[in-house]
mmCIF file of C-alpha atoms and ligand atoms in Angstrom:
data_model
loop_
_atom_site.group_PDB
_atom_site.id
_atom_site.type_symbol
_atom_site.label_atom_id
_atom_site.label_comp_id
_atom_site.label_asym_id
_atom_site.label_seq_id
_atom_site.Cartn_x
_atom_site.Cartn_y
_atom_site.Cartn_z
ATOM 1 C CA MET A 1 14.200 15.045 16.429
ATOM 2 C CA THR A 2 14.073 11.258 16.708
ATOM 3 C CA TYR A 3 11.397 9.261 14.940
ATOM 4 C CA LYS A 4 10.308 5.983 16.449
ATOM 5 C CA VAL A 5 10.001 3.378 13.726
ATOM 6 C CA VAL A 6 8.475 0.021 14.562
ATOM 7 C CA LEU A 7 9.555 -2.762 12.210
ATOM 8 C CA LEU A 8 7.274 -5.711 11.653
ATOM 9 C CA PRO A 9 9.063 -7.930 9.107
ATOM 10 C CA GLY A 10 6.449 -10.689 9.514
ATOM 11 C CA ASP A 11 6.712 -13.811 7.389
ATOM 12 C CA GLY A 12 8.353 -15.121 4.221
ATOM 13 C CA ILE A 13 9.913 -12.473 2.011
ATOM 14 C CA GLY A 14 8.621 -9.852 4.450
ATOM 15 C CA VAL A 15 11.884 -10.301 6.321
ATOM 16 C CA GLU A 16 14.116 -9.695 3.296
ATOM 17 C CA VAL A 17 12.230 -6.704 1.958
ATOM 18 C CA THR A 18 12.109 -5.145 5.422
ATOM 19 C CA ASN A 19 15.900 -5.406 5.642
ATOM 20 C CA ALA A 20 16.138 -3.601 2.330
ATOM 21 C CA ALA A 21 13.669 -0.946 3.500
ATOM 22 C CA VAL A 22 15.595 -0.362 6.725
ATOM 23 C CA ARG A 23 18.830 0.179 4.844
ATOM 24 C CA VAL A 24 17.122 2.828 2.753
ATOM 25 C CA ILE A 25 15.491 4.509 5.769
ATOM 26 C CA LYS A 26 18.898 4.698 7.472
ATOM 27 C CA THR A 27 20.601 6.072 4.384
ATOM 28 C CA VAL A 28 18.018 8.771 3.810
ATOM 29 C CA ALA A 29 17.714 9.723 7.477
ATOM 30 C CA GLU A 30 21.484 10.067 7.753
ATOM 31 C CA SER A 31 21.715 12.228 4.670
ATOM 32 C CA PHE A 32 19.124 14.615 6.078
ATOM 33 C CA ASN A 33 20.470 14.440 9.645
ATOM 34 C CA VAL A 34 17.293 12.952 11.032
ATOM 35 C CA SER A 35 17.626 10.334 13.718
ATOM 36 C CA MET A 36 15.611 7.130 13.725
ATOM 37 C CA GLU A 37 15.046 4.708 16.553
ATOM 38 C CA PHE A 38 14.086 1.203 15.408
ATOM 39 C CA ASN A 39 12.093 -1.308 17.391
ATOM 40 C CA GLU A 40 11.595 -4.703 15.750
ATOM 41 C CA GLN A 41 8.641 -6.871 16.738
ATOM 42 C CA LEU A 42 7.015 -10.098 15.635
ATOM 43 C CA ILE A 43 3.722 -10.309 13.780
ATOM 44 C CA GLY A 44 1.801 -12.954 11.867
ATOM 45 C CA GLY A 45 3.001 -16.535 11.524
ATOM 46 C CA SER A 46 6.379 -15.807 13.107
ATOM 47 C CA SER A 47 4.622 -14.433 16.183
ATOM 48 C CA TYR A 48 2.240 -17.389 16.245
ATOM 49 C CA GLU A 49 5.198 -19.789 16.245
ATOM 50 C CA LYS A 50 6.662 -18.176 19.329
ATOM 51 C CA TYR A 51 3.594 -17.085 21.312
ATOM 52 C CA LYS A 52 0.648 -18.976 19.731
ATOM 53 C CA ASN A 53 -0.666 -15.488 19.022
ATOM 54 C CA PRO A 54 -0.183 -13.615 15.691
ATOM 55 C CA LEU A 55 -0.386 -10.193 17.360
ATOM 56 C CA THR A 56 0.800 -9.886 20.947
ATOM 57 C CA ASP A 57 0.098 -6.992 23.307
ATOM 58 C CA GLU A 58 3.803 -6.187 23.215
ATOM 59 C CA THR A 59 3.761 -5.684 19.452
ATOM 60 C CA LEU A 60 0.563 -3.678 19.650
ATOM 61 C CA GLN A 61 1.944 -1.492 22.429
ATOM 62 C CA ALA A 62 5.132 -0.841 20.458
ATOM 63 C CA CYS A 63 2.946 0.355 17.570
ATOM 64 C CA TYR A 64 0.930 2.613 19.890
ATOM 65 C CA ASP A 65 4.231 4.157 21.000
ATOM 66 C CA SER A 66 5.505 4.625 17.438
ATOM 67 C CA ASP A 67 5.644 7.481 14.985
ATOM 68 C CA VAL A 68 5.472 5.056 12.078
ATOM 69 C CA VAL A 69 5.194 1.340 11.488
ATOM 70 C CA PHE A 70 6.820 -0.544 8.626
ATOM 71 C CA LEU A 71 5.430 -3.976 7.829
ATOM 72 C CA GLY A 72 6.935 -6.593 5.485
ATOM 73 C CA ALA A 73 4.277 -9.242 4.831
ATOM 74 C CA VAL A 74 2.299 -11.830 6.739
ATOM 75 C CA GLY A 75 0.950 -15.278 5.978
ATOM 76 C CA GLY A 76 1.940 -18.629 4.553
ATOM 77 C CA PRO A 77 0.554 -22.108 3.866
ATOM 78 C CA LYS A 78 1.736 -23.311 7.252
ATOM 79 C CA TRP A 79 -0.892 -21.238 9.050
ATOM 80 C CA GLU A 80 -3.744 -21.472 6.556
ATOM 81 C CA THR A 81 -5.683 -24.072 8.503
ATOM 82 C CA LEU A 82 -5.617 -22.204 11.816
ATOM 83 C CA PRO A 83 -8.869 -20.791 13.136
ATOM 84 C CA HIS A 84 -9.669 -17.373 11.706
ATOM 85 C CA ASN A 85 -8.548 -15.341 14.737
ATOM 86 C CA LEU A 86 -5.144 -17.024 14.884
ATOM 87 C CA LYS A 87 -4.279 -16.646 11.207
ATOM 88 C CA PRO A 88 -1.434 -14.234 10.346
ATOM 89 C CA GLU A 89 -3.861 -12.161 8.253
ATOM 90 C CA ALA A 90 -6.046 -11.633 11.329
ATOM 91 C CA ALA A 91 -3.093 -9.911 13.008
ATOM 92 C CA LEU A 92 -2.789 -7.427 10.204
ATOM 93 C CA LEU A 93 -6.498 -6.695 10.223
ATOM 94 C CA LYS A 94 -6.508 -6.280 13.993
ATOM 95 C CA LEU A 95 -3.542 -3.931 13.774
ATOM 96 C CA ARG A 96 -5.168 -1.794 11.071
ATOM 97 C CA LYS A 97 -8.301 -1.541 13.195
ATOM 98 C CA ALA A 98 -6.474 -0.893 16.471
ATOM 99 C CA LEU A 99 -4.408 1.921 14.955
ATOM 100 C CA GLY A 100 -7.457 3.379 13.178
ATOM 101 C CA LEU A 101 -5.780 3.197 9.761
ATOM 102 C CA TYR A 102 -8.878 3.823 7.678
ATOM 103 C CA THR A 103 -7.137 5.334 4.640
ATOM 104 C CA ASN A 104 -5.149 3.019 2.410
ATOM 105 C CA ILE A 105 -3.237 4.623 -0.450
ATOM 106 C CA ARG A 106 -2.004 2.320 -3.211
ATOM 107 C CA PRO A 107 -0.465 4.133 -6.165
ATOM 108 C CA ALA A 108 -0.354 2.387 -9.530
ATOM 109 C CA LYS A 109 2.295 4.176 -11.487
ATOM 110 C CA ILE A 110 4.102 2.882 -14.529
ATOM 111 C CA TYR A 111 7.862 3.075 -14.539
ATOM 112 C CA ASN A 112 8.793 3.707 -18.169
ATOM 113 C CA ALA A 113 11.748 1.334 -18.022
ATOM 114 C CA LEU A 114 9.378 -1.459 -17.031
ATOM 115 C CA ILE A 115 6.683 -0.891 -19.558
ATOM 116 C CA ASP A 116 7.582 -4.119 -21.349
ATOM 117 C CA ALA A 117 7.334 -6.166 -18.156
ATOM 118 C CA SER A 118 3.564 -5.724 -18.131
ATOM 119 C CA THR A 119 1.218 -8.148 -19.816
ATOM 120 C CA LEU A 120 -0.561 -5.122 -21.308
ATOM 121 C CA LYS A 121 0.394 -3.281 -24.472
ATOM 122 C CA LYS A 122 2.671 -0.287 -24.216
ATOM 123 C CA GLU A 123 0.132 2.068 -25.836
ATOM 124 C CA VAL A 124 -2.465 1.099 -23.248
ATOM 125 C CA LEU A 125 -0.116 1.656 -20.342
ATOM 126 C CA GLU A 126 1.905 4.712 -21.206
ATOM 127 C CA GLY A 127 1.106 7.607 -18.886
ATOM 128 C CA THR A 128 -0.881 5.511 -16.405
ATOM 129 C CA ASP A 129 -0.790 7.085 -12.970
ATOM 130 C CA PHE A 130 -3.606 6.504 -10.537
ATOM 131 C CA ILE A 131 -4.196 5.763 -6.893
ATOM 132 C CA VAL A 132 -6.422 3.145 -5.383
ATOM 133 C CA LEU A 133 -7.774 4.796 -2.253
ATOM 134 C CA ARG A 134 -9.130 1.908 -0.252
ATOM 135 C CA GLU A 135 -11.245 2.152 2.898
ATOM 136 C CA LEU A 136 -9.340 -0.108 5.272
ATOM 137 C CA THR A 137 -11.096 -0.534 8.607
ATOM 138 C CA GLY A 138 -14.712 -1.227 7.689
ATOM 139 C CA GLY A 139 -16.902 -3.100 5.256
ATOM 140 C CA ILE A 140 -17.178 -6.841 4.953
ATOM 141 C CA TYR A 141 -13.737 -7.390 6.464
ATOM 142 C CA PHE A 142 -15.032 -6.323 9.861
ATOM 143 C CA GLY A 143 -18.833 -6.625 9.697
ATOM 144 C CA ASN A 144 -20.820 -8.738 12.134
ATOM 145 C CA PRO A 145 -22.360 -11.264 12.208
ATOM 146 C CA ARG A 146 -19.768 -13.464 10.567
ATOM 147 C CA GLY A 147 -19.015 -17.156 10.730
ATOM 148 C CA PHE A 148 -19.777 -20.532 9.281
ATOM 149 C CA ASP A 149 -21.165 -23.831 10.420
ATOM 150 C CA LYS A 150 -21.611 -27.142 8.678
ATOM 151 C CA ASP A 151 -24.299 -25.917 6.304
ATOM 152 C CA ARG A 152 -23.880 -22.177 5.998
ATOM 153 C CA GLY A 153 -21.251 -19.425 5.875
ATOM 154 C CA TRP A 154 -21.937 -15.705 6.284
ATOM 155 C CA ASN A 155 -20.345 -12.247 6.486
ATOM 156 C CA THR A 156 -21.801 -8.773 6.766
ATOM 157 C CA MET A 157 -20.956 -5.837 4.548
ATOM 158 C CA GLU A 158 -21.754 -2.717 6.488
ATOM 159 C CA TYR A 159 -20.709 0.932 6.329
ATOM 160 C CA THR A 160 -21.648 3.779 8.622
ATOM 161 C CA ARG A 161 -22.102 7.340 7.429
ATOM 162 C CA GLU A 162 -19.014 8.457 9.329
ATOM 163 C CA GLU A 163 -16.840 5.774 7.732
ATOM 164 C CA VAL A 164 -17.875 6.726 4.209
ATOM 165 C CA VAL A 165 -17.670 10.466 4.834
ATOM 166 C CA ARG A 166 -14.084 10.424 6.075
ATOM 167 C CA ILE A 167 -12.702 8.237 3.270
ATOM 168 C CA ALA A 168 -14.644 10.197 0.637
ATOM 169 C CA GLN A 169 -13.193 13.447 1.996
ATOM 170 C CA MET A 170 -9.735 11.924 1.741
ATOM 171 C CA ALA A 171 -10.366 10.943 -1.873
ATOM 172 C CA PHE A 172 -11.448 14.446 -2.861
ATOM 173 C CA LYS A 173 -8.552 16.070 -0.995
ATOM 174 C CA LEU A 174 -6.087 13.728 -2.652
ATOM 175 C CA ALA A 175 -7.635 14.348 -6.075
ATOM 176 C CA ARG A 176 -7.219 18.098 -5.525
ATOM 177 C CA MET A 177 -3.470 17.556 -5.361
ATOM 178 C CA ARG A 178 -3.572 15.534 -8.581
ATOM 179 C CA ARG A 179 -5.767 15.597 -11.685
ATOM 180 C CA LYS A 180 -8.967 16.342 -9.764
ATOM 181 C CA LYS A 181 -10.909 13.263 -10.700
ATOM 182 C CA VAL A 182 -12.502 10.730 -8.352
ATOM 183 C CA THR A 183 -14.060 7.480 -9.536
ATOM 184 C CA SER A 184 -16.111 5.939 -6.753
ATOM 185 C CA VAL A 185 -16.412 2.180 -7.092
ATOM 186 C CA ASP A 186 -19.466 0.269 -5.900
ATOM 187 C CA LYS A 187 -22.003 -2.394 -6.750
ATOM 188 C CA ALA A 188 -25.043 -0.180 -6.247
ATOM 189 C CA ASN A 189 -27.062 -2.123 -8.820
ATOM 190 C CA VAL A 190 -27.113 -5.070 -6.428
ATOM 191 C CA LEU A 191 -25.982 -4.147 -2.905
ATOM 192 C CA ASP A 192 -27.811 -1.806 -0.528
ATOM 193 C CA VAL A 193 -24.598 -0.993 1.273
ATOM 194 C CA SER A 194 -23.203 0.179 -2.078
ATOM 195 C CA GLN A 195 -26.217 2.391 -2.784
ATOM 196 C CA PHE A 196 -25.671 3.920 0.652
ATOM 197 C CA TRP A 197 -21.945 4.393 -0.145
ATOM 198 C CA ARG A 198 -22.833 6.110 -3.418
ATOM 199 C CA ASN A 199 -25.367 8.447 -1.758
ATOM 200 C CA ILE A 200 -22.902 9.551 0.908
ATOM 201 C CA VAL A 201 -20.043 10.045 -1.563
ATOM 202 C CA HIS A 202 -22.302 12.382 -3.561
ATOM 203 C CA GLU A 203 -23.254 14.287 -0.406
ATOM 204 C CA VAL A 204 -19.581 14.788 0.453
ATOM 205 C CA HIS A 205 -18.879 15.831 -3.124
ATOM 206 C CA LYS A 206 -21.024 18.952 -2.613
ATOM 207 C CA ASP A 207 -18.077 20.415 -0.681
ATOM 208 C CA PHE A 208 -15.615 19.546 -3.450
ATOM 209 C CA GLN A 209 -17.289 20.830 -6.598
ATOM 210 C CA ASP A 210 -13.933 21.566 -8.230
ATOM 211 C CA VAL A 211 -13.264 17.800 -8.328
ATOM 212 C CA GLU A 212 -14.966 15.658 -10.966
ATOM 213 C CA LEU A 213 -16.821 12.649 -9.562
ATOM 214 C CA ASN A 214 -18.100 9.631 -11.379
ATOM 215 C CA ASP A 215 -19.433 6.296 -10.170
ATOM 216 C CA MET A 216 -18.435 2.946 -11.567
ATOM 217 C CA TYR A 217 -19.607 -0.582 -10.821
ATOM 218 C CA VAL A 218 -16.789 -2.709 -9.500
ATOM 219 C CA ASP A 219 -17.029 -5.355 -12.234
ATOM 220 C CA ASN A 220 -16.854 -2.696 -14.929
ATOM 221 C CA CYS A 221 -13.980 -1.042 -13.067
ATOM 222 C CA ALA A 222 -11.939 -4.259 -13.067
ATOM 223 C CA MET A 223 -12.411 -4.387 -16.822
ATOM 224 C CA GLN A 224 -11.641 -0.681 -17.326
ATOM 225 C CA ILE A 225 -8.349 -0.901 -15.399
ATOM 226 C CA VAL A 226 -7.138 -3.417 -17.942
ATOM 227 C CA ARG A 227 -8.792 -1.755 -20.941
ATOM 228 C CA ASN A 228 -7.809 1.853 -20.370
ATOM 229 C CA PRO A 229 -6.010 2.548 -17.083
ATOM 230 C CA LYS A 230 -5.130 6.124 -18.085
ATOM 231 C CA GLN A 231 -8.708 7.229 -17.474
ATOM 232 C CA PHE A 232 -8.279 6.981 -13.688
ATOM 233 C CA ASP A 233 -6.880 9.445 -11.199
ATOM 234 C CA VAL A 234 -8.223 8.513 -7.738
ATOM 235 C CA LEU A 235 -10.200 5.279 -7.435
ATOM 236 C CA LEU A 236 -12.242 5.425 -4.238
ATOM 237 C CA THR A 237 -13.172 1.962 -3.003
ATOM 238 C CA SER A 238 -14.557 0.049 -0.068
ATOM 239 C CA ASN A 239 -12.320 -2.433 1.723
ATOM 240 C CA LEU A 240 -13.049 -5.590 -0.288
ATOM 241 C CA PHE A 241 -13.288 -3.941 -3.698
ATOM 242 C CA GLY A 242 -10.008 -2.109 -3.050
ATOM 243 C CA ASP A 243 -8.300 -5.338 -2.094
ATOM 244 C CA ILE A 244 -9.203 -6.879 -5.431
ATOM 245 C CA LEU A 245 -8.710 -3.835 -7.644
ATOM 246 C CA SER A 246 -5.324 -2.980 -6.152
ATOM 247 C CA ASP A 247 -3.986 -6.392 -7.140
ATOM 248 C CA ILE A 248 -5.190 -5.817 -10.698
ATOM 249 C CA ALA A 249 -3.664 -2.346 -10.633
ATOM 250 C CA GLY A 250 -0.419 -3.797 -9.338
ATOM 251 C CA MET A 251 -0.193 -6.345 -12.082
ATOM 252 C CA ILE A 252 -0.639 -3.893 -14.927
ATOM 253 C CA THR A 253 2.471 -2.121 -13.653
ATOM 254 C CA GLY A 254 4.450 -5.271 -14.344
ATOM 255 C CA SER A 255 4.731 -6.922 -10.958
ATOM 256 C CA LEU A 256 3.073 -6.792 -7.569
ATOM 257 C CA GLY A 257 6.633 -6.492 -6.330
ATOM 258 C CA MET A 258 6.558 -2.846 -7.426
ATOM 259 C CA LEU A 259 3.500 -1.630 -5.552
ATOM 260 C CA PRO A 260 3.837 0.334 -2.300
ATOM 261 C CA SER A 261 1.149 1.331 0.165
ATOM 262 C CA ALA A 262 0.459 3.691 3.019
ATOM 263 C CA SER A 263 -2.227 3.118 5.620
ATOM 264 C CA ILE A 264 -3.037 6.258 7.503
ATOM 265 C CA GLY A 265 -5.353 7.201 10.340
ATOM 266 C CA ASN A 266 -5.780 10.269 12.507
ATOM 267 C CA LYS A 267 -2.865 9.356 14.745
ATOM 268 C CA TYR A 268 -0.864 6.463 13.303
ATOM 269 C CA ALA A 269 0.576 5.370 9.978
ATOM 270 C CA LEU A 270 1.743 2.049 8.622
ATOM 271 C CA TYR A 271 3.691 1.473 5.412
ATOM 272 C CA GLU A 272 3.809 -1.875 3.670
ATOM 273 C CA PRO A 273 4.393 -3.338 0.225
ATOM 274 C CA VAL A 274 1.143 -4.578 -1.322
ATOM 275 C CA HIS A 275 2.602 -7.994 -2.145
ATOM 276 C CA GLY A 276 2.285 -10.966 0.175
ATOM 277 C CA SER A 277 4.850 -13.161 1.908
ATOM 278 C CA ALA A 278 5.597 -15.314 -1.201
ATOM 279 C CA PRO A 279 6.677 -18.401 0.781
ATOM 280 C CA ASP A 280 7.827 -20.149 -2.402
ATOM 281 C CA ILE A 281 10.743 -17.752 -2.834
ATOM 282 C CA ALA A 282 11.315 -16.782 0.813
ATOM 283 C CA GLY A 283 14.887 -16.693 2.075
ATOM 284 C CA GLN A 284 16.426 -17.005 -1.383
ATOM 285 C CA GLY A 285 17.206 -13.361 -2.063
ATOM 286 C CA LYS A 286 14.841 -13.377 -5.041
ATOM 287 C CA ALA A 287 12.222 -10.977 -3.688
ATOM 288 C CA ASN A 288 11.834 -7.592 -5.298
ATOM 289 C CA PRO A 289 12.396 -4.934 -2.613
ATOM 290 C CA ILE A 290 11.155 -2.037 -4.765
ATOM 291 C CA ALA A 291 7.608 -2.079 -3.349
ATOM 292 C CA ALA A 292 9.091 -1.943 0.141
ATOM 293 C CA ILE A 293 11.537 0.827 -0.766
ATOM 294 C CA SER A 294 8.823 2.772 -2.501
ATOM 295 C CA SER A 295 6.727 2.400 0.671
ATOM 296 C CA VAL A 296 9.626 4.030 2.491
ATOM 297 C CA ALA A 297 9.353 6.954 0.054
ATOM 298 C CA MET A 298 5.688 7.243 1.035
ATOM 299 C CA MET A 299 6.733 7.200 4.695
ATOM 300 C CA PHE A 300 9.070 10.163 4.188
ATOM 301 C CA ASN A 301 6.395 11.947 2.202
ATOM 302 C CA TYR A 302 3.339 11.459 4.402
ATOM 303 C CA SER A 303 4.688 10.878 7.912
ATOM 304 C CA PHE A 304 7.873 12.923 8.003
ATOM 305 C CA GLN A 305 6.759 15.646 5.601
ATOM 306 C CA MET A 306 10.070 15.233 3.750
ATOM 307 C CA GLN A 307 8.832 15.447 0.182
ATOM 308 C CA LYS A 308 12.275 16.081 -1.249
ATOM 309 C CA ALA A 309 13.606 12.894 0.328
ATOM 310 C CA ALA A 310 10.634 10.940 -0.995
ATOM 311 C CA GLU A 311 11.196 12.263 -4.508
ATOM 312 C CA MET A 312 14.864 11.353 -4.372
ATOM 313 C CA ILE A 313 14.079 7.776 -3.330
ATOM 314 C CA GLU A 314 11.604 7.466 -6.201
ATOM 315 C CA THR A 315 14.117 8.943 -8.632
ATOM 316 C CA ALA A 316 16.755 6.498 -7.388
ATOM 317 C CA ILE A 317 14.369 3.605 -8.105
ATOM 318 C CA GLU A 318 13.685 4.936 -11.605
ATOM 319 C CA LYS A 319 17.399 5.248 -12.288
ATOM 320 C CA VAL A 320 18.143 1.712 -11.158
ATOM 321 C CA LEU A 321 15.482 0.442 -13.540
ATOM 322 C CA VAL A 322 16.847 2.530 -16.394
ATOM 323 C CA GLN A 323 20.303 1.097 -15.651
ATOM 324 C CA GLY A 324 18.784 -2.337 -16.291
ATOM 325 C CA TYR A 325 18.931 -3.924 -12.853
ATOM 326 C CA ARG A 326 16.076 -6.364 -12.283
ATOM 327 C CA THR A 327 14.980 -8.866 -9.691
ATOM 328 C CA ALA A 328 13.631 -12.185 -10.999
ATOM 329 C CA ASP A 329 9.977 -11.077 -11.110
ATOM 330 C CA ILE A 330 10.675 -8.325 -13.652
ATOM 331 C CA ILE A 331 13.641 -9.727 -15.542
ATOM 332 C CA SER A 332 13.720 -9.402 -19.317
ATOM 333 C CA ASP A 333 16.261 -9.882 -22.097
ATOM 334 C CA GLY A 334 19.377 -7.774 -21.827
ATOM 335 C CA CYS A 335 18.812 -6.841 -18.184
ATOM 336 C CA LYS A 336 20.998 -7.650 -15.194
ATOM 337 C CA LEU A 337 19.539 -10.057 -12.668
ATOM 338 C CA VAL A 338 20.160 -8.958 -9.084
ATOM 339 C CA SER A 339 19.246 -10.248 -5.632
ATOM 340 C CA THR A 340 17.072 -8.450 -3.091
ATOM 341 C CA GLU A 341 20.126 -7.062 -1.318
ATOM 342 C CA GLN A 342 21.875 -6.027 -4.507
ATOM 343 C CA MET A 343 18.759 -4.191 -5.649
ATOM 344 C CA ALA A 344 18.669 -2.290 -2.359
ATOM 345 C CA GLU A 345 22.362 -1.521 -2.769
ATOM 346 C CA CYS A 346 21.759 -0.162 -6.290
ATOM 347 C CA VAL A 347 18.978 2.111 -5.035
ATOM 348 C CA ILE A 348 21.177 3.377 -2.213
ATOM 349 C CA GLU A 349 24.090 4.114 -4.545
ATOM 350 C CA ASN A 350 21.822 6.052 -6.855
ATOM 351 C CA TYR A 351 20.264 7.857 -3.927
ATOM 352 C CA HIS A 352 23.695 9.022 -2.750
ATOM 353 C CA GLU A 353 24.513 10.259 -6.213
ATOM 354 C CA ILE A 354 21.245 12.175 -6.526
ATOM 355 C CA PHE A 355 21.657 13.603 -3.054
ATOM 356 C CA ASN A 356 25.193 14.771 -3.753
ATOM 357 C CA GLN A 357 24.220 16.303 -7.078
ATOM 358 C CA GLN A 358 21.473 18.125 -5.337
ATOM 359 C CA ALA A 359 23.893 19.385 -2.720
ATOM 360 C CA ILE A 360 26.000 20.966 -5.454
ATOM 361 C CA GLY A 361 22.929 22.318 -7.157
ATOM 362 C CA VAL A 362 22.680 20.238 -10.320
ATOM 363 C CA PHE A 363 19.787 18.067 -9.184
ATOM 364 C CA THR A 364 16.494 18.707 -10.878
ATOM 365 C CA LEU A 365 13.367 16.651 -10.774
HETATM 366 C C1 IPM B 1 -3.792 -6.719 1.340
HETATM 367 C C2 IPM B 1 -3.844 -8.169 1.745
HETATM 368 C C3 IPM B 1 -4.598 -8.274 3.060
HETATM 369 C C4 IPM B 1 -5.999 -7.782 2.812
HETATM 370 C C5 IPM B 1 -4.578 -9.662 3.721
HETATM 371 C C6 IPM B 1 -3.179 -10.167 3.906
HETATM 372 C C7 IPM B 1 -5.345 -9.654 5.011
HETATM 373 O O1 IPM B 1 -4.402 -8.935 0.736
HETATM 374 O O2 IPM B 1 -3.267 -5.902 2.131
HETATM 375 O O3 IPM B 1 -4.255 -6.400 0.248
HETATM 376 O O4 IPM B 1 -6.856 -8.538 2.355
HETATM 377 O O5 IPM B 1 -6.261 -6.611 3.115
HETATM 378 MG MG1 MG B 2 -4.774 -7.850 -1.079
#
């Protein structure tokens, strides 16, 4: 069995964290005797520089031919003034749409060793473990009409029944594997599209009566994530609300540099760290590769059905943090500052150790 992995490092620190991710993919694949074929392509600003196009047909075709896609990050100040359709971000949106990646899974889990890196109090955070399940190919990101002229700017927030049904089903299925609680986020007190979203989610819920469902307005939800994050299990959101709430969720865990994501459709899957391209620290070896490596764990879990491998990667990350290794974004007193590459190396060393222990039967999760 050979898996075809398309690598899209993109811009800024995307390149460094993708290198770290690839090293981990190779290590894990080798240990399980799975073969991986890598195909690296340009996307975003780096693609624009070469082809005046942030997403070429070649890159898109490579993704269509892939089993999985790994993306670093796109964007940067250099391309901010380009017209909308040439911006690096447009490439990512086009790719999500083209591959039909309507389910976006963003876990917000607290690593105990990092509890002090958060701006929130330890008591508030302890035991936090929820998922932002974000609809990724609809809503205001893609609605028409859109545009602006000299005097007016406009976008359209629209959802079809089918779009809400499929993401709501995902949320309930995911909740069934967890603590069986879905919080559906909307702004139904103001927006018609949100009232529609709420109605459909409740219709779908009829088939999942064993899962608890509650609705929450998005403004209240933003507040509740900071006030009492433990209350959440699966947060079901539209595209825009999920974008905002997942950044808040990421920050309570200490750093956006820790937050992985999986974007999944009926045929394709793309894994990417939630953080952006961080041009200010690009190329300096300062980026935290843990979000990228944790996205690799999600890849093994969801795309390759190798749950054991995924757990071992996650355990390796936890161990590295317990050992006190930190990149600059999560550094605190008494810890050891490491570069992006060194952090990847630490995870790999721990992975090997866990794998070997498991092979001789002493590994327990
Ligand atoms: C994210 C990012 C993207 C989004 C940008 C880069 C288009 O913020 O994945 O959260 O808004 O979806
Ligand atoms: Mg975002």
